mmCIF file with all atom_site columns, C-alpha atoms and ligand atoms in Angstrom:
data_model
loop_
_atom_site.group_PDB
_atom_site.id
_atom_site.type_symbol
_atom_site.label_atom_id
_atom_site.label_alt_id
_atom_site.label_comp_id
_atom_site.label_asym_id
_atom_site.label_entity_id
_atom_site.label_seq_id
_atom_site.pdbx_PDB_ins_code
_atom_site.Cartn_x
_atom_site.Cartn_y
_atom_site.Cartn_z
_atom_site.occupancy
_atom_site.B_iso_or_equiv
_atom_site.pdbx_formal_charge
_atom_site.auth_seq_id
_atom_site.auth_comp_id
_atom_site.auth_asym_id
_atom_site.auth_atom_id
_atom_site.pdbx_PDB_model_num
ATOM   1   C CA . MET A 1 1   ? -0.003  -0.001  0.090   1.00 48.00 ? 1   MET A CA 1
ATOM   2   C CA . ALA A 1 2   ? 3.141   2.127   0.122   1.00 51.00 ? 2   ALA A CA 1
ATOM   3   C CA . ASN A 1 3   ? 2.429   4.638   -2.677  1.00 67.00 ? 3   ASN A CA 1
ATOM   4   C CA . GLU A 1 4   ? -1.359  4.620   -2.474  1.00 84.00 ? 4   GLU A CA 1
ATOM   5   C CA . THR A 1 5   ? -3.014  7.748   -1.283  1.00 96.00 ? 5   THR A CA 1
ATOM   6   C CA . ILE A 1 6   ? -6.436  8.864   -0.419  1.00 98.00 ? 6   ILE A CA 1
ATOM   7   C CA . GLY A 1 7   ? -7.612  12.309  -1.046  1.00 98.00 ? 7   GLY A CA 1
ATOM   8   C CA . ILE A 1 8   ? -9.967  14.087  1.401   1.00 98.00 ? 8   ILE A CA 1
ATOM   9   C CA . LEU A 1 9   ? -11.995 16.952  -0.020  1.00 98.00 ? 9   LEU A CA 1
ATOM   10  C CA . ALA A 1 10  ? -10.754 19.862  2.082   1.00 98.00 ? 10  ALA A CA 1
ATOM   11  C CA . LEU A 1 11  ? -13.120 22.777  1.201   1.00 98.00 ? 11  LEU A CA 1
ATOM   12  C CA . GLN A 1 12  ? -14.776 22.930  4.688   1.00 97.00 ? 12  GLN A CA 1
ATOM   13  C CA . GLY A 1 13  ? -15.768 20.356  7.411   1.00 96.00 ? 13  GLY A CA 1
ATOM   14  C CA . ASN A 1 14  ? -14.403 17.375  9.142   1.00 95.00 ? 14  ASN A CA 1
ATOM   15  C CA . VAL A 1 15  ? -11.298 17.173  7.125   1.00 98.00 ? 15  VAL A CA 1
ATOM   16  C CA . ASP A 1 16  ? -8.823  16.357  10.035  1.00 97.00 ? 16  ASP A CA 1
ATOM   17  C CA . GLU A 1 17  ? -10.992 13.707  11.657  1.00 97.00 ? 17  GLU A CA 1
ATOM   18  C CA . HIS A 1 18  ? -10.883 11.646  8.468   1.00 98.00 ? 18  HIS A CA 1
ATOM   19  C CA . GLY A 1 19  ? -7.206  12.124  8.208   1.00 97.00 ? 19  GLY A CA 1
ATOM   20  C CA . TYR A 1 20  ? -6.751  10.936  11.799  1.00 97.00 ? 20  TYR A CA 1
ATOM   21  C CA . VAL A 1 21  ? -8.771  7.686   11.086  1.00 97.00 ? 21  VAL A CA 1
ATOM   22  C CA . LEU A 1 22  ? -6.518  7.041   7.935   1.00 97.00 ? 22  LEU A CA 1
ATOM   23  C CA . ASP A 1 23  ? -3.365  7.819   10.098  1.00 97.00 ? 23  ASP A CA 1
ATOM   24  C CA . GLN A 1 24  ? -4.720  5.051   12.508  1.00 96.00 ? 24  GLN A CA 1
ATOM   25  C CA . LEU A 1 25  ? -4.973  2.703   9.639   1.00 97.00 ? 25  LEU A CA 1
ATOM   26  C CA . GLY A 1 26  ? -1.554  3.605   8.206   1.00 97.00 ? 26  GLY A CA 1
ATOM   27  C CA . VAL A 1 27  ? -2.996  5.068   4.837   1.00 97.00 ? 27  VAL A CA 1
ATOM   28  C CA . ALA A 1 28  ? -1.399  8.118   3.239   1.00 97.00 ? 28  ALA A CA 1
ATOM   29  C CA . HIS A 1 29  ? -3.660  10.962  2.451   1.00 98.00 ? 29  HIS A CA 1
ATOM   30  C CA . ARG A 1 30  ? -3.767  14.364  0.738   1.00 98.00 ? 30  ARG A CA 1
ATOM   31  C CA . LYS A 1 31  ? -6.153  17.270  0.920   1.00 98.00 ? 31  LYS A CA 1
ATOM   32  C CA . VAL A 1 32  ? -7.946  18.017  -2.290  1.00 98.00 ? 32  VAL A CA 1
ATOM   33  C CA . ARG A 1 33  ? -8.773  21.682  -2.692  1.00 98.00 ? 33  ARG A CA 1
ATOM   34  C CA . LEU A 1 34  ? -8.019  22.264  -6.352  1.00 98.00 ? 34  LEU A CA 1
ATOM   35  C CA . PRO A 1 35  ? -8.417  20.062  -9.562  1.00 98.00 ? 35  PRO A CA 1
ATOM   36  C CA . ARG A 1 36  ? -4.684  19.259  -9.587  1.00 98.00 ? 36  ARG A CA 1
ATOM   37  C CA . ASP A 1 37  ? -4.921  17.695  -6.161  1.00 98.00 ? 37  ASP A CA 1
ATOM   38  C CA . LEU A 1 38  ? -6.964  14.843  -7.782  1.00 97.00 ? 38  LEU A CA 1
ATOM   39  C CA . ASP A 1 39  ? -3.967  13.679  -9.848  1.00 96.00 ? 39  ASP A CA 1
ATOM   40  C CA . GLY A 1 40  ? -2.924  10.300  -8.650  1.00 95.00 ? 40  GLY A CA 1
ATOM   41  C CA . ILE A 1 41  ? -5.259  9.570   -5.806  1.00 98.00 ? 41  ILE A CA 1
ATOM   42  C CA . ASP A 1 42  ? -6.812  6.120   -5.391  1.00 98.00 ? 42  ASP A CA 1
ATOM   43  C CA . GLY A 1 43  ? -9.888  7.205   -3.606  1.00 98.00 ? 43  GLY A CA 1
ATOM   44  C CA . LEU A 1 44  ? -11.669 10.236  -2.328  1.00 98.00 ? 44  LEU A CA 1
ATOM   45  C CA . ILE A 1 45  ? -13.394 10.937  1.054   1.00 98.00 ? 45  ILE A CA 1
ATOM   46  C CA . LEU A 1 46  ? -15.982 13.771  1.124   1.00 98.00 ? 46  LEU A CA 1
ATOM   47  C CA . PRO A 1 47  ? -16.322 14.803  4.741   1.00 98.00 ? 47  PRO A CA 1
ATOM   48  C CA . GLY A 1 48  ? -19.231 16.072  6.908   1.00 96.00 ? 48  GLY A CA 1
ATOM   49  C CA . GLY A 1 49  ? -19.714 19.834  7.325   1.00 96.00 ? 49  GLY A CA 1
ATOM   50  C CA . GLU A 1 50  ? -22.113 22.168  5.520   1.00 97.00 ? 50  GLU A CA 1
ATOM   51  C CA . SER A 1 51  ? -22.991 20.960  2.003   1.00 97.00 ? 51  SER A CA 1
ATOM   52  C CA . THR A 1 52  ? -24.137 24.288  0.631   1.00 98.00 ? 52  THR A CA 1
ATOM   53  C CA . THR A 1 53  ? -20.866 25.967  1.669   1.00 98.00 ? 53  THR A CA 1
ATOM   54  C CA . MET A 1 54  ? -18.879 23.065  0.187   1.00 98.00 ? 54  MET A CA 1
ATOM   55  C CA . SER A 1 55  ? -20.945 23.285  -2.964  1.00 98.00 ? 55  SER A CA 1
ATOM   56  C CA . LYS A 1 56  ? -20.078 27.129  -3.346  1.00 98.00 ? 56  LYS A CA 1
ATOM   57  C CA . LEU A 1 57  ? -16.410 26.431  -2.724  1.00 98.00 ? 57  LEU A CA 1
ATOM   58  C CA . MET A 1 58  ? -16.468 23.429  -5.195  1.00 98.00 ? 58  MET A CA 1
ATOM   59  C CA . VAL A 1 59  ? -17.784 25.770  -7.830  1.00 97.00 ? 59  VAL A CA 1
ATOM   60  C CA . PHE A 1 60  ? -15.416 28.678  -6.811  1.00 98.00 ? 60  PHE A CA 1
ATOM   61  C CA . ASN A 1 61  ? -12.323 26.303  -7.019  1.00 98.00 ? 61  ASN A CA 1
ATOM   62  C CA . GLU A 1 62  ? -13.572 24.926  -10.413 1.00 97.00 ? 62  GLU A CA 1
ATOM   63  C CA . LEU A 1 63  ? -13.568 21.490  -8.849  1.00 98.00 ? 63  LEU A CA 1
ATOM   64  C CA . GLU A 1 64  ? -17.170 20.404  -9.785  1.00 97.00 ? 64  GLU A CA 1
ATOM   65  C CA . ALA A 1 65  ? -16.423 19.194  -13.446 1.00 97.00 ? 65  ALA A CA 1
ATOM   66  C CA . PRO A 1 66  ? -13.126 17.523  -12.655 1.00 98.00 ? 66  PRO A CA 1
ATOM   67  C CA . LEU A 1 67  ? -14.694 15.745  -9.654  1.00 98.00 ? 67  LEU A CA 1
ATOM   68  C CA . ARG A 1 68  ? -17.814 14.562  -11.737 1.00 97.00 ? 68  ARG A CA 1
ATOM   69  C CA . GLN A 1 69  ? -15.317 13.253  -14.329 1.00 97.00 ? 69  GLN A CA 1
ATOM   70  C CA . ALA A 1 70  ? -13.088 11.481  -11.938 1.00 97.00 ? 70  ALA A CA 1
ATOM   71  C CA . LEU A 1 71  ? -16.137 9.803   -10.299 1.00 97.00 ? 71  LEU A CA 1
ATOM   72  C CA . ALA A 1 72  ? -17.586 8.876   -13.755 1.00 96.00 ? 72  ALA A CA 1
ATOM   73  C CA . ASP A 1 73  ? -14.165 7.388   -14.525 1.00 96.00 ? 73  ASP A CA 1
ATOM   74  C CA . GLY A 1 74  ? -14.503 5.216   -11.421 1.00 97.00 ? 74  GLY A CA 1
ATOM   75  C CA . LEU A 1 75  ? -12.628 7.055   -8.707  1.00 98.00 ? 75  LEU A CA 1
ATOM   76  C CA . PRO A 1 76  ? -13.794 5.290   -5.444  1.00 98.00 ? 76  PRO A CA 1
ATOM   77  C CA . ALA A 1 77  ? -15.479 7.732   -3.161  1.00 98.00 ? 77  ALA A CA 1
ATOM   78  C CA . PHE A 1 78  ? -16.948 7.714   0.458   1.00 98.00 ? 78  PHE A CA 1
ATOM   79  C CA . GLY A 1 79  ? -18.974 10.702  1.598   1.00 98.00 ? 79  GLY A CA 1
ATOM   80  C CA . THR A 1 80  ? -20.212 11.134  5.224   1.00 98.00 ? 80  THR A CA 1
ATOM   81  C CA . CYS A 1 81  ? -23.145 13.383  5.926   1.00 97.00 ? 81  CYS A CA 1
ATOM   82  C CA . ALA A 1 82  ? -22.680 16.724  3.864   1.00 97.00 ? 82  ALA A CA 1
ATOM   83  C CA . GLY A 1 83  ? -20.418 14.498  1.813   1.00 98.00 ? 83  GLY A CA 1
ATOM   84  C CA . MET A 1 84  ? -23.114 12.134  1.131   1.00 98.00 ? 84  MET A CA 1
ATOM   85  C CA . ILE A 1 85  ? -25.415 15.126  -0.035  1.00 98.00 ? 85  ILE A CA 1
ATOM   86  C CA . LEU A 1 86  ? -22.614 16.070  -2.449  1.00 98.00 ? 86  LEU A CA 1
ATOM   87  C CA . LEU A 1 87  ? -22.587 12.723  -3.913  1.00 98.00 ? 87  LEU A CA 1
ATOM   88  C CA . ALA A 1 88  ? -26.343 12.530  -4.616  1.00 98.00 ? 88  ALA A CA 1
ATOM   89  C CA . ASP A 1 89  ? -28.090 13.007  -7.810  1.00 96.00 ? 89  ASP A CA 1
ATOM   90  C CA . GLU A 1 90  ? -30.918 14.752  -6.169  1.00 98.00 ? 90  GLU A CA 1
ATOM   91  C CA . VAL A 1 91  ? -31.030 16.780  -2.984  1.00 98.00 ? 91  VAL A CA 1
ATOM   92  C CA . LEU A 1 92  ? -34.299 18.049  -1.265  1.00 97.00 ? 92  LEU A CA 1
ATOM   93  C CA . ASP A 1 93  ? -34.381 20.993  1.215   1.00 96.00 ? 93  ASP A CA 1
ATOM   94  C CA . THR A 1 94  ? -31.338 22.611  -0.089  1.00 96.00 ? 94  THR A CA 1
ATOM   95  C CA . ARG A 1 95  ? -30.513 25.909  -1.616  1.00 96.00 ? 95  ARG A CA 1
ATOM   96  C CA . PRO A 1 96  ? -31.590 26.391  -5.292  1.00 95.00 ? 96  PRO A CA 1
ATOM   97  C CA . ASP A 1 97  ? -27.985 27.216  -6.306  1.00 96.00 ? 97  ASP A CA 1
ATOM   98  C CA . ALA A 1 98  ? -26.406 24.203  -4.560  1.00 96.00 ? 98  ALA A CA 1
ATOM   99  C CA . VAL A 1 99  ? -24.781 21.609  -6.883  1.00 97.00 ? 99  VAL A CA 1
ATOM   100 C CA . SER A 1 100 ? -24.231 17.958  -6.317  1.00 97.00 ? 100 SER A CA 1
ATOM   101 C CA . LEU A 1 101 ? -22.042 15.443  -8.098  1.00 98.00 ? 101 LEU A CA 1
ATOM   102 C CA . GLY A 1 102 ? -24.700 12.949  -9.201  1.00 97.00 ? 102 GLY A CA 1
ATOM   103 C CA . ALA A 1 103 ? -22.422 9.976   -8.329  1.00 98.00 ? 103 ALA A CA 1
ATOM   104 C CA . VAL A 1 104 ? -25.155 7.957   -6.502  1.00 98.00 ? 104 VAL A CA 1
ATOM   105 C CA . ASP A 1 105 ? -28.610 7.237   -7.793  1.00 98.00 ? 105 ASP A CA 1
ATOM   106 C CA . MET A 1 106 ? -30.570 8.467   -4.843  1.00 98.00 ? 106 MET A CA 1
ATOM   107 C CA . THR A 1 107 ? -32.565 11.262  -3.421  1.00 98.00 ? 107 THR A CA 1
ATOM   108 C CA . VAL A 1 108 ? -31.309 12.664  -0.063  1.00 98.00 ? 108 VAL A CA 1
ATOM   109 C CA . ARG A 1 109 ? -33.125 15.052  2.211   1.00 96.00 ? 109 ARG A CA 1
ATOM   110 C CA . ARG A 1 110 ? -30.865 17.683  4.125   1.00 95.00 ? 110 ARG A CA 1
ATOM   111 C CA . ASN A 1 111 ? -31.537 18.056  7.908   1.00 92.00 ? 111 ASN A CA 1
ATOM   112 C CA . ALA A 1 112 ? -34.116 15.286  7.604   1.00 92.00 ? 112 ALA A CA 1
ATOM   113 C CA . PHE A 1 113 ? -34.273 14.186  11.226  1.00 87.00 ? 113 PHE A CA 1
ATOM   114 C CA . GLY A 1 114 ? -36.295 17.234  12.426  1.00 76.00 ? 114 GLY A CA 1
ATOM   115 C CA . ARG A 1 115 ? -35.675 19.308  15.447  1.00 65.00 ? 115 ARG A CA 1
ATOM   116 C CA . GLN A 1 116 ? -36.178 16.689  18.223  1.00 54.00 ? 116 GLN A CA 1
ATOM   117 C CA . VAL A 1 117 ? -33.989 14.139  16.832  1.00 59.00 ? 117 VAL A CA 1
ATOM   118 C CA . ASP A 1 118 ? -31.841 16.764  15.100  1.00 75.00 ? 118 ASP A CA 1
ATOM   119 C CA . SER A 1 119 ? -28.548 15.210  16.410  1.00 85.00 ? 119 SER A CA 1
ATOM   120 C CA . PHE A 1 120 ? -28.329 11.904  18.228  1.00 86.00 ? 120 PHE A CA 1
ATOM   121 C CA . GLU A 1 121 ? -26.291 8.722   18.448  1.00 90.00 ? 121 GLU A CA 1
ATOM   122 C CA . THR A 1 122 ? -27.223 5.118   18.236  1.00 91.00 ? 122 THR A CA 1
ATOM   123 C CA . ASP A 1 123 ? -25.768 1.602   17.456  1.00 93.00 ? 123 ASP A CA 1
ATOM   124 C CA . LEU A 1 124 ? -26.432 0.536   13.979  1.00 94.00 ? 124 LEU A CA 1
ATOM   125 C CA . GLU A 1 125 ? -26.660 -2.820  12.107  1.00 95.00 ? 125 GLU A CA 1
ATOM   126 C CA . MET A 1 126 ? -24.376 -2.659  9.101   1.00 96.00 ? 126 MET A CA 1
ATOM   127 C CA . PRO A 1 127 ? -24.188 -6.295  7.796   1.00 96.00 ? 127 PRO A CA 1
ATOM   128 C CA . ALA A 1 128 ? -21.579 -5.472  5.210   1.00 96.00 ? 128 ALA A CA 1
ATOM   129 C CA . LEU A 1 129 ? -19.038 -4.795  7.942   1.00 96.00 ? 129 LEU A CA 1
ATOM   130 C CA . ARG A 1 130 ? -19.328 -8.349  9.132   1.00 95.00 ? 130 ARG A CA 1
ATOM   131 C CA . ILE A 1 131 ? -18.906 -7.304  12.716  1.00 95.00 ? 131 ILE A CA 1
ATOM   132 C CA . ALA A 1 132 ? -18.680 -10.568 14.722  1.00 92.00 ? 132 ALA A CA 1
ATOM   133 C CA . GLU A 1 133 ? -20.694 -11.216 17.710  1.00 89.00 ? 133 GLU A CA 1
ATOM   134 C CA . GLY A 1 134 ? -18.968 -9.917  20.857  1.00 93.00 ? 134 GLY A CA 1
ATOM   135 C CA . GLU A 1 135 ? -17.196 -7.187  18.932  1.00 94.00 ? 135 GLU A CA 1
ATOM   136 C CA . LYS A 1 136 ? -18.185 -3.643  19.757  1.00 94.00 ? 136 LYS A CA 1
ATOM   137 C CA . PRO A 1 137 ? -21.270 -2.578  17.750  1.00 94.00 ? 137 PRO A CA 1
ATOM   138 C CA . LEU A 1 138 ? -21.112 0.202   15.256  1.00 96.00 ? 138 LEU A CA 1
ATOM   139 C CA . HIS A 1 139 ? -21.879 3.345   16.985  1.00 93.00 ? 139 HIS A CA 1
ATOM   140 C CA . ALA A 1 140 ? -23.033 6.157   14.744  1.00 92.00 ? 140 ALA A CA 1
ATOM   141 C CA . ALA A 1 141 ? -23.326 9.982   15.400  1.00 92.00 ? 141 ALA A CA 1
ATOM   142 C CA . PHE A 1 142 ? -25.962 11.792  13.360  1.00 92.00 ? 142 PHE A CA 1
ATOM   143 C CA . ILE A 1 143 ? -25.402 15.617  13.339  1.00 92.00 ? 143 ILE A CA 1
ATOM   144 C CA . ARG A 1 144 ? -28.151 17.489  11.466  1.00 92.00 ? 144 ARG A CA 1
ATOM   145 C CA . ALA A 1 145 ? -27.902 14.538  9.215   1.00 94.00 ? 145 ALA A CA 1
ATOM   146 C CA . PRO A 1 146 ? -29.574 13.861  5.933   1.00 95.00 ? 146 PRO A CA 1
ATOM   147 C CA . TRP A 1 147 ? -31.392 10.675  5.231   1.00 95.00 ? 147 TRP A CA 1
ATOM   148 C CA . ILE A 1 148 ? -31.981 8.846   1.953   1.00 97.00 ? 148 ILE A CA 1
ATOM   149 C CA . GLU A 1 149 ? -35.623 8.915   0.594   1.00 96.00 ? 149 GLU A CA 1
ATOM   150 C CA . ARG A 1 150 ? -35.225 7.117   -2.755  1.00 98.00 ? 150 ARG A CA 1
ATOM   151 C CA . VAL A 1 151 ? -32.642 4.797   -4.126  1.00 98.00 ? 151 VAL A CA 1
ATOM   152 C CA . GLY A 1 152 ? -32.222 3.521   -7.638  1.00 98.00 ? 152 GLY A CA 1
ATOM   153 C CA . ASP A 1 153 ? -32.185 -0.219  -8.696  1.00 97.00 ? 153 ASP A CA 1
ATOM   154 C CA . GLU A 1 154 ? -28.365 -0.280  -8.530  1.00 95.00 ? 154 GLU A CA 1
ATOM   155 C CA . ILE A 1 155 ? -28.116 0.753   -4.925  1.00 98.00 ? 155 ILE A CA 1
ATOM   156 C CA . GLU A 1 156 ? -27.243 -1.514  -2.113  1.00 98.00 ? 156 GLU A CA 1
ATOM   157 C CA . VAL A 1 157 ? -28.684 -0.175  1.056   1.00 98.00 ? 157 VAL A CA 1
ATOM   158 C CA . LEU A 1 158 ? -25.991 -0.842  3.835   1.00 98.00 ? 158 LEU A CA 1
ATOM   159 C CA . ALA A 1 159 ? -27.799 0.429   6.956   1.00 98.00 ? 159 ALA A CA 1
ATOM   160 C CA . HIS A 1 160 ? -31.192 1.573   8.287   1.00 97.00 ? 160 HIS A CA 1
ATOM   161 C CA . VAL A 1 161 ? -31.864 3.533   11.454  1.00 94.00 ? 161 VAL A CA 1
ATOM   162 C CA . PRO A 1 162 ? -32.872 0.796   14.083  1.00 91.00 ? 162 PRO A CA 1
ATOM   163 C CA . GLU A 1 163 ? -36.446 0.500   15.487  1.00 89.00 ? 163 GLU A CA 1
ATOM   164 C CA . SER A 1 164 ? -35.172 1.548   18.933  1.00 83.00 ? 164 SER A CA 1
ATOM   165 C CA . ALA A 1 165 ? -34.308 5.139   17.530  1.00 78.00 ? 165 ALA A CA 1
ATOM   166 C CA . GLY A 1 166 ? -37.997 6.167   17.662  1.00 77.00 ? 166 GLY A CA 1
ATOM   167 C CA . GLU A 1 167 ? -39.591 8.282   14.911  1.00 77.00 ? 167 GLU A CA 1
ATOM   168 C CA . ALA A 1 168 ? -36.672 8.026   12.458  1.00 85.00 ? 168 ALA A CA 1
ATOM   169 C CA . ALA A 1 169 ? -36.782 4.232   12.661  1.00 89.00 ? 169 ALA A CA 1
ATOM   170 C CA . GLY A 1 170 ? -36.228 2.485   9.186   1.00 94.00 ? 170 GLY A CA 1
ATOM   171 C CA . ALA A 1 171 ? -34.731 5.518   7.521   1.00 95.00 ? 171 ALA A CA 1
ATOM   172 C CA . MET A 1 172 ? -31.867 4.602   5.063   1.00 97.00 ? 172 MET A CA 1
ATOM   173 C CA . VAL A 1 173 ? -28.516 5.936   6.226   1.00 97.00 ? 173 VAL A CA 1
ATOM   174 C CA . ALA A 1 174 ? -25.862 4.166   4.265   1.00 98.00 ? 174 ALA A CA 1
ATOM   175 C CA . VAL A 1 175 ? -25.665 3.102   0.695   1.00 98.00 ? 175 VAL A CA 1
ATOM   176 C CA . ARG A 1 176 ? -23.201 1.840   -1.859  1.00 98.00 ? 176 ARG A CA 1
ATOM   177 C CA . GLN A 1 177 ? -23.323 2.130   -5.652  1.00 98.00 ? 177 GLN A CA 1
ATOM   178 C CA . GLY A 1 178 ? -20.375 0.185   -7.063  1.00 97.00 ? 178 GLY A CA 1
ATOM   179 C CA . THR A 1 179 ? -17.203 2.024   -6.042  1.00 97.00 ? 179 THR A CA 1
ATOM   180 C CA . VAL A 1 180 ? -19.032 4.817   -4.300  1.00 98.00 ? 180 VAL A CA 1
ATOM   181 C CA . MET A 1 181 ? -20.501 4.695   -0.822  1.00 98.00 ? 181 MET A CA 1
ATOM   182 C CA . ALA A 1 182 ? -22.145 7.233   1.527   1.00 98.00 ? 182 ALA A CA 1
ATOM   183 C CA . THR A 1 183 ? -23.235 7.407   5.127   1.00 98.00 ? 183 THR A CA 1
ATOM   184 C CA . SER A 1 184 ? -25.577 9.911   6.775   1.00 97.00 ? 184 SER A CA 1
ATOM   185 C CA . PHE A 1 185 ? -23.459 9.501   10.102  1.00 96.00 ? 185 PHE A CA 1
ATOM   186 C CA . HIS A 1 186 ? -19.977 10.373  11.028  1.00 94.00 ? 186 HIS A CA 1
ATOM   187 C CA . PRO A 1 187 ? -17.727 7.165   11.596  1.00 94.00 ? 187 PRO A CA 1
ATOM   188 C CA . GLU A 1 188 ? -14.829 9.611   11.896  1.00 92.00 ? 188 GLU A CA 1
ATOM   189 C CA . SER A 1 189 ? -16.081 11.271  15.006  1.00 88.00 ? 189 SER A CA 1
ATOM   190 C CA . THR A 1 190 ? -16.743 8.273   17.244  1.00 87.00 ? 190 THR A CA 1
ATOM   191 C CA . GLY A 1 191 ? -13.406 6.593   17.218  1.00 88.00 ? 191 GLY A CA 1
ATOM   192 C CA . GLU A 1 192 ? -14.724 4.079   14.570  1.00 95.00 ? 192 GLU A CA 1
ATOM   193 C CA . THR A 1 193 ? -12.298 2.732   11.920  1.00 96.00 ? 193 THR A CA 1
ATOM   194 C CA . ARG A 1 194 ? -14.278 -0.208  10.471  1.00 97.00 ? 194 ARG A CA 1
ATOM   195 C CA . VAL A 1 195 ? -16.365 1.809   8.067   1.00 98.00 ? 195 VAL A CA 1
ATOM   196 C CA . HIS A 1 196 ? -13.153 3.298   6.633   1.00 98.00 ? 196 HIS A CA 1
ATOM   197 C CA . GLN A 1 197 ? -11.573 -0.090  6.421   1.00 97.00 ? 197 GLN A CA 1
ATOM   198 C CA . PHE A 1 198 ? -14.566 -1.512  4.531   1.00 98.00 ? 198 PHE A CA 1
ATOM   199 C CA . PHE A 1 199 ? -14.203 1.397   2.011   1.00 98.00 ? 199 PHE A CA 1
ATOM   200 C CA . LEU A 1 200 ? -10.556 0.840   1.633   1.00 98.00 ? 200 LEU A CA 1
ATOM   201 C CA . ARG A 1 201 ? -10.840 -2.787  1.171   1.00 97.00 ? 201 ARG A CA 1
ATOM   202 C CA . GLU A 1 202 ? -13.984 -3.294  -0.785  1.00 97.00 ? 202 GLU A CA 1
ATOM   203 C CA . LEU A 1 203 ? -14.249 -0.102  -2.781  1.00 98.00 ? 203 LEU A CA 1
ATOM   204 C CA . VAL A 1 204 ? -10.595 1.105   -3.263  1.00 97.00 ? 204 VAL A CA 1
ATOM   205 C CA . GLY A 1 205 ? -9.020  -2.345  -3.149  1.00 95.00 ? 205 GLY A CA 1
ATOM   206 C CA . PHE A 1 206 ? -6.244  -1.642  -0.809  1.00 89.00 ? 206 PHE A CA 1
HETATM 207 N N1 . LIG B 2 .   ? -26.848 19.610  7.704   1.00 85.00 ? 301 LIG B N1 1
HETATM 208 C C1 . LIG B 2 .   ? -25.458 19.689  6.991   1.00 85.00 ? 301 LIG B C1 1
HETATM 209 C C2 . LIG B 2 .   ? -25.669 20.066  5.466   1.00 85.00 ? 301 LIG B C2 1
HETATM 210 O O1 . LIG B 2 .   ? -26.766 20.133  5.005   1.00 85.00 ? 301 LIG B O1 1
HETATM 211 C C3 . LIG B 2 .   ? -24.876 18.320  7.062   1.00 85.00 ? 301 LIG B C3 1
HETATM 212 C C4 . LIG B 2 .   ? -24.501 18.017  8.507   1.00 85.00 ? 301 LIG B C4 1
HETATM 213 C C5 . LIG B 2 .   ? -23.084 17.357  8.616   1.00 85.00 ? 301 LIG B C5 1
HETATM 214 O O2 . LIG B 2 .   ? -22.359 17.111  7.772   1.00 85.00 ? 301 LIG B O2 1
HETATM 215 N N2 . LIG B 2 .   ? -22.884 17.048  9.972   1.00 85.00 ? 301 LIG B N2 1
HETATM 216 O O3 . LIG B 2 .   ? -24.825 20.016  4.702   1.00 85.00 ? 301 LIG B O3 1
#
């Protein structure tokens, strides 16, 4: 894995948290701010933060078209929260001028969990991670998170909000389409490395 590098979209948001997880896994990473930063990366992480701000900066830095092209050419990508919004092909409750990259055939609603459960944490079942019995469960933090309202035929739904989480139970919160995956929650902020390991192993092929 020596020369392999993961890019982290570094326009705004939880950039360093993802870098820290990659450090823990011994994976080299580089911040992506400009089109040239995409050269030679093996995968891209799109962090959480504020999607409309990221959208503005993506347009300002002329990153939108190169990113779309890189994703269309098969660059593996993993978006968390605002990063998931950026990867969607349809976004509800966003600003009219916000752009998204259309890399996943899904409709995402911003800030979907409503005021009461605006931000919350819960354990999630994510069978693709193959967490063995007795291992610590996947603990997920949702912070003004989006959920997924519609998925296309090619989408694999990786996780739903559990029944125990009350009114949001059943909402789709993690998906995969080929080499692109997205989660509503933030594995990078709960000391979790297994979601990143899944991305690196199954989608990037490290
Ligand atoms: N609510 C944010 C947005 O719409 C996403 C929140 C997050 O990334 N934690 O961009």
